[in-house]
Amino acid sequence: MVVHVVQGAAYGFAAAVQPGPFQAYLISQTLRRGWRRSLPIVLAPLVSDGPIILLTLFALSHVPPWWVQALRFLGGLYILYLAAGAWRSCRISGKRDLGAQSGGRSVFQAAFVNLLNPSAYLYWGLVTGPLLISGWRENPANGVGFLVGFYVAVVASLAGILLTFAYAGQRGDKLNRWLQGASGIALAGFGLYQLALGVWGWRP
């Protein structure tokens, strides 16, 4: 079981630090609202990944190609919406938006970002899903250990990213605004990329 916990932790760390829409959203919210109000966002994968795991393990190999492309297109639109919010916050002020969403709402919005991110489905369908099934078939405790290691690493790594950018954002108003703008540009890039995948069916 220990081997599966370590294996899960390694894959969890890799998933958390890989640049993507969720990470860009996490950074954007941290710079806008501060680390204390944004910290609950690191728990969003615990909310979103249950349905993702079930869907990928059960249905990914049976759905038509257009389903994945439609998901990419919808995800791209939503990420562009989030990018507009980050950029608007940067233009208005470098100060944190203390009147923004509650922590709970931010968690579910971040979970929605993850649900609309095809990379999460592909990651579970092609990489971690087979490992989870293999461990579970050997012994259910191995499957549970893999999941525990994976999500402990994910949450810890996301918290590290959040605190790193929170510290950077506190170095000055100008730097904070620049980082907010950069996170908005990153979100816009991910959104446009997913729209392109949805429209033209490109492959990463």
mmCIF file of C-alpha atoms in Angstrom:
data_model
loop_
_atom_site.group_PDB
_atom_site.id
_atom_site.type_symbol
_atom_site.label_atom_id
_atom_site.label_comp_id
_atom_site.label_asym_id
_atom_site.label_seq_id
_atom_site.Cartn_x
_atom_site.Cartn_y
_atom_site.Cartn_z
ATOM 1 C CA MET A 1 0.000 0.000 0.000
ATOM 2 C CA VAL A 2 2.878 2.378 0.795
ATOM 3 C CA VAL A 3 4.113 2.064 -2.784
ATOM 4 C CA HIS A 4 0.697 3.097 -4.090
ATOM 5 C CA VAL A 5 0.526 6.059 -1.701
ATOM 6 C CA VAL A 6 3.927 7.283 -2.912
ATOM 7 C CA GLN A 7 2.941 6.670 -6.516
ATOM 8 C CA GLY A 8 -0.281 8.615 -6.042
ATOM 9 C CA ALA A 9 1.593 11.481 -4.387
ATOM 10 C CA ALA A 10 4.036 11.697 -7.285
ATOM 11 C CA TYR A 11 1.250 11.886 -9.854
ATOM 12 C CA GLY A 12 -0.683 14.331 -7.672
ATOM 13 C CA PHE A 13 2.278 16.688 -7.482
ATOM 14 C CA ALA A 14 2.754 16.469 -11.269
ATOM 15 C CA ALA A 15 -0.925 17.273 -11.853
ATOM 16 C CA ALA A 16 -0.942 20.227 -9.452
ATOM 17 C CA VAL A 17 2.148 22.001 -10.797
ATOM 18 C CA GLN A 18 1.299 21.511 -14.460
ATOM 19 C CA PRO A 19 0.198 24.925 -15.835
ATOM 20 C CA GLY A 20 -3.460 24.999 -16.745
ATOM 21 C CA PRO A 21 -6.734 26.927 -16.395
ATOM 22 C CA PHE A 22 -7.277 25.867 -12.785
ATOM 23 C CA GLN A 23 -3.820 27.001 -11.687
ATOM 24 C CA ALA A 24 -4.253 30.327 -13.507
ATOM 25 C CA TYR A 25 -7.617 30.834 -11.805
ATOM 26 C CA LEU A 26 -6.105 30.024 -8.405
ATOM 27 C CA ILE A 27 -3.352 32.599 -8.921
ATOM 28 C CA SER A 28 -5.811 35.216 -10.175
ATOM 29 C CA GLN A 29 -8.068 34.841 -7.147
ATOM 30 C CA THR A 30 -5.116 34.868 -4.745
ATOM 31 C CA LEU A 31 -3.848 38.159 -6.146
ATOM 32 C CA ARG A 32 -7.329 39.705 -6.130
ATOM 33 C CA ARG A 33 -8.541 38.539 -2.737
ATOM 34 C CA GLY A 34 -5.530 37.552 -0.652
ATOM 35 C CA TRP A 35 -4.354 34.109 0.437
ATOM 36 C CA ARG A 36 -6.700 33.708 3.414
ATOM 37 C CA ARG A 37 -9.866 34.206 1.378
ATOM 38 C CA SER A 38 -8.533 32.167 -1.524
ATOM 39 C CA LEU A 39 -7.094 29.223 0.411
ATOM 40 C CA PRO A 40 -10.355 27.171 0.250
ATOM 41 C CA ILE A 41 -9.923 27.033 -3.542
ATOM 42 C CA VAL A 42 -7.174 24.413 -3.137
ATOM 43 C CA LEU A 43 -9.943 22.026 -2.016
ATOM 44 C CA ALA A 44 -11.831 22.402 -5.306
ATOM 45 C CA PRO A 45 -10.360 19.202 -6.848
ATOM 46 C CA LEU A 46 -11.934 17.251 -3.982
ATOM 47 C CA VAL A 47 -15.311 18.579 -5.165
ATOM 48 C CA SER A 48 -14.853 18.245 -8.915
ATOM 49 C CA ASP A 49 -12.761 15.107 -9.335
ATOM 50 C CA GLY A 50 -15.319 12.613 -8.050
ATOM 51 C CA PRO A 51 -17.583 13.043 -11.096
ATOM 52 C CA ILE A 52 -14.524 13.326 -13.361
ATOM 53 C CA ILE A 53 -13.093 10.021 -12.147
ATOM 54 C CA LEU A 54 -16.417 8.217 -12.458
ATOM 55 C CA LEU A 55 -17.101 9.597 -15.923
ATOM 56 C CA THR A 56 -13.656 8.877 -17.298
ATOM 57 C CA LEU A 57 -13.378 5.389 -15.909
ATOM 58 C CA PHE A 58 -16.866 4.433 -17.019
ATOM 59 C CA ALA A 59 -17.568 6.330 -20.215
ATOM 60 C CA LEU A 60 -14.520 8.012 -21.782
ATOM 61 C CA SER A 61 -13.773 5.090 -24.033
ATOM 62 C CA HIS A 62 -17.391 4.962 -25.264
ATOM 63 C CA VAL A 63 -18.274 8.591 -25.983
ATOM 64 C CA PRO A 64 -18.101 10.016 -29.525
ATOM 65 C CA PRO A 65 -15.279 12.451 -30.378
ATOM 66 C CA TRP A 66 -17.650 15.430 -30.606
ATOM 67 C CA TRP A 67 -18.415 15.128 -26.886
ATOM 68 C CA VAL A 68 -14.814 15.931 -25.955
ATOM 69 C CA GLN A 69 -14.711 18.808 -28.451
ATOM 70 C CA ALA A 70 -17.980 20.264 -27.106
ATOM 71 C CA LEU A 71 -16.574 20.137 -23.597
ATOM 72 C CA ARG A 72 -13.448 21.928 -24.764
ATOM 73 C CA PHE A 73 -15.506 24.668 -26.422
ATOM 74 C CA LEU A 74 -17.694 25.271 -23.356
ATOM 75 C CA GLY A 75 -14.646 25.236 -21.126
ATOM 76 C CA GLY A 76 -12.934 27.787 -23.346
ATOM 77 C CA LEU A 77 -15.887 30.183 -23.118
ATOM 78 C CA TYR A 78 -16.028 29.926 -19.352
ATOM 79 C CA ILE A 79 -12.268 30.436 -18.951
ATOM 80 C CA LEU A 80 -12.457 33.561 -21.143
ATOM 81 C CA TYR A 81 -15.178 34.863 -18.818
ATOM 82 C CA LEU A 82 -12.849 34.349 -15.851
ATOM 83 C CA ALA A 83 -9.996 36.018 -17.751
ATOM 84 C CA ALA A 84 -12.166 39.098 -18.330
ATOM 85 C CA GLY A 85 -12.818 39.313 -14.588
ATOM 86 C CA ALA A 86 -9.113 39.066 -13.768
ATOM 87 C CA TRP A 87 -8.198 41.708 -16.341
ATOM 88 C CA ARG A 88 -10.975 44.037 -15.181
ATOM 89 C CA SER A 89 -9.721 43.761 -11.611
ATOM 90 C CA CYS A 90 -6.200 44.601 -12.778
ATOM 91 C CA ARG A 91 -7.346 47.720 -14.642
ATOM 92 C CA ILE A 92 -9.532 49.042 -11.841
ATOM 93 C CA SER A 93 -7.092 48.646 -9.008
ATOM 94 C CA GLY A 94 -4.187 46.619 -7.725
ATOM 95 C CA LYS A 95 -5.904 46.290 -4.349
ATOM 96 C CA ARG A 96 -7.473 43.018 -3.324
ATOM 97 C CA ASP A 97 -11.172 42.641 -3.912
ATOM 98 C CA LEU A 98 -12.287 42.002 -0.346
ATOM 99 C CA GLY A 99 -15.924 42.218 -1.295
ATOM 100 C CA ALA A 100 -15.732 39.444 -3.883
ATOM 101 C CA GLN A 101 -17.183 35.973 -3.656
ATOM 102 C CA SER A 102 -17.324 34.022 -0.449
ATOM 103 C CA GLY A 103 -14.833 31.205 0.020
ATOM 104 C CA GLY A 104 -17.527 28.614 -0.625
ATOM 105 C CA ARG A 105 -18.605 30.205 -3.883
ATOM 106 C CA SER A 106 -14.986 30.434 -5.025
ATOM 107 C CA VAL A 107 -14.495 26.736 -4.306
ATOM 108 C CA PHE A 108 -17.442 25.757 -6.472
ATOM 109 C CA GLN A 109 -16.466 28.179 -9.225
ATOM 110 C CA ALA A 110 -12.967 26.698 -9.230
ATOM 111 C CA ALA A 111 -14.488 23.204 -9.259
ATOM 112 C CA PHE A 112 -16.521 24.246 -12.298
ATOM 113 C CA VAL A 113 -13.313 25.346 -14.026
ATOM 114 C CA ASN A 114 -11.922 21.883 -13.389
ATOM 115 C CA LEU A 115 -15.094 20.150 -14.592
ATOM 116 C CA LEU A 116 -14.858 22.025 -17.902
ATOM 117 C CA ASN A 117 -11.163 21.270 -18.342
ATOM 118 C CA PRO A 118 -10.702 18.301 -20.717
ATOM 119 C CA SER A 119 -7.147 17.833 -19.458
ATOM 120 C CA ALA A 120 -8.528 16.560 -16.153
ATOM 121 C CA TYR A 121 -10.599 13.935 -17.972
ATOM 122 C CA LEU A 122 -7.698 12.937 -20.191
ATOM 123 C CA TYR A 123 -5.336 12.749 -17.209
ATOM 124 C CA TRP A 124 -7.654 10.414 -15.326
ATOM 125 C CA GLY A 125 -8.661 8.499 -18.403
ATOM 126 C CA LEU A 126 -5.167 7.903 -19.773
ATOM 127 C CA VAL A 127 -2.719 8.200 -16.876
ATOM 128 C CA THR A 128 -3.993 7.860 -13.319
ATOM 129 C CA GLY A 129 -7.211 5.963 -14.035
ATOM 130 C CA PRO A 130 -5.506 2.760 -15.178
ATOM 131 C CA LEU A 131 -3.152 2.929 -12.177
ATOM 132 C CA LEU A 132 -6.077 3.334 -9.810
ATOM 133 C CA ILE A 133 -7.943 0.395 -11.338
ATOM 134 C CA SER A 134 -4.840 -1.797 -11.276
ATOM 135 C CA GLY A 135 -4.173 -1.054 -7.612
ATOM 136 C CA TRP A 136 -7.810 -1.568 -6.670
ATOM 137 C CA ARG A 137 -7.916 -4.950 -8.373
ATOM 138 C CA GLU A 138 -4.850 -6.083 -6.452
ATOM 139 C CA ASN A 139 -6.300 -4.865 -3.168
ATOM 140 C CA PRO A 140 -8.920 -2.148 -2.523
ATOM 141 C CA ALA A 141 -6.562 -0.675 0.098
ATOM 142 C CA ASN A 142 -4.049 -0.020 -2.674
ATOM 143 C CA GLY A 143 -6.625 1.966 -4.628
ATOM 144 C CA VAL A 144 -7.574 3.968 -1.547
ATOM 145 C CA GLY A 145 -3.901 4.602 -0.778
ATOM 146 C CA PHE A 146 -3.307 5.837 -4.316
ATOM 147 C CA LEU A 147 -6.199 8.313 -4.008
ATOM 148 C CA VAL A 148 -5.079 9.511 -0.569
ATOM 149 C CA GLY A 149 -1.509 10.092 -1.742
ATOM 150 C CA PHE A 150 -2.729 11.799 -4.913
ATOM 151 C CA TYR A 151 -5.031 14.306 -3.217
ATOM 152 C CA VAL A 152 -2.758 15.071 -0.279
ATOM 153 C CA ALA A 153 -0.083 15.995 -2.814
ATOM 154 C CA VAL A 154 -2.540 17.987 -4.955
ATOM 155 C CA VAL A 155 -3.865 20.067 -2.053
ATOM 156 C CA ALA A 156 -0.400 20.652 -0.570
ATOM 157 C CA SER A 157 1.098 21.637 -3.930
ATOM 158 C CA LEU A 158 -1.755 24.009 -4.777
ATOM 159 C CA ALA A 159 -1.421 25.611 -1.345
ATOM 160 C CA GLY A 160 2.285 26.107 -2.032
ATOM 161 C CA ILE A 161 1.518 27.800 -5.357
ATOM 162 C CA LEU A 162 -1.085 30.025 -3.683
ATOM 163 C CA LEU A 163 1.257 31.132 -0.883
ATOM 164 C CA THR A 164 4.112 31.777 -3.306
ATOM 165 C CA PHE A 165 2.058 34.158 -5.425
ATOM 166 C CA ALA A 166 0.420 35.739 -2.367
ATOM 167 C CA TYR A 167 3.887 36.598 -1.059
ATOM 168 C CA ALA A 168 4.921 37.983 -4.439
ATOM 169 C CA GLY A 169 1.740 40.052 -4.650
ATOM 170 C CA GLN A 170 2.441 41.670 -1.277
ATOM 171 C CA ARG A 171 5.762 43.069 -2.495
ATOM 172 C CA GLY A 172 4.002 46.119 -3.893
ATOM 173 C CA ASP A 173 0.884 47.427 -5.624
ATOM 174 C CA LYS A 174 2.560 47.677 -9.013
ATOM 175 C CA LEU A 175 3.819 44.076 -8.890
ATOM 176 C CA ASN A 176 0.415 42.869 -7.685
ATOM 177 C CA ARG A 177 -1.329 44.549 -10.630
ATOM 178 C CA TRP A 178 1.236 43.128 -13.046
ATOM 179 C CA LEU A 179 0.723 39.619 -11.678
ATOM 180 C CA GLN A 180 -3.068 40.010 -11.880
ATOM 181 C CA GLY A 181 -2.750 41.072 -15.493
ATOM 182 C CA ALA A 182 -0.426 38.154 -16.231
ATOM 183 C CA SER A 183 -2.864 35.677 -14.688
ATOM 184 C CA GLY A 184 -5.668 37.192 -16.787
ATOM 185 C CA ILE A 185 -3.586 36.818 -19.948
ATOM 186 C CA ALA A 186 -2.785 33.222 -18.996
ATOM 187 C CA LEU A 187 -6.475 32.458 -18.490
ATOM 188 C CA ALA A 188 -7.310 34.077 -21.841
ATOM 189 C CA GLY A 189 -4.636 31.978 -23.522
ATOM 190 C CA PHE A 190 -5.988 28.753 -22.054
ATOM 191 C CA GLY A 191 -9.532 29.775 -22.993
ATOM 192 C CA LEU A 192 -8.639 30.539 -26.621
ATOM 193 C CA TYR A 193 -6.639 27.325 -26.861
ATOM 194 C CA GLN A 194 -9.602 25.258 -25.669
ATOM 195 C CA LEU A 195 -11.926 27.092 -28.051
ATOM 196 C CA ALA A 196 -9.569 26.214 -30.902
ATOM 197 C CA LEU A 197 -9.534 22.575 -29.809
ATOM 198 C CA GLY A 198 -13.317 22.569 -29.674
ATOM 199 C CA VAL A 199 -13.824 24.222 -33.069
ATOM 200 C CA TRP A 200 -11.090 22.557 -35.104
ATOM 201 C CA GLY A 201 -10.562 19.392 -33.145
ATOM 202 C CA TRP A 202 -6.834 19.972 -32.663
ATOM 203 C CA ARG A 203 -4.999 17.607 -30.406
ATOM 204 C CA PRO A 204 -2.559 18.737 -27.682
#
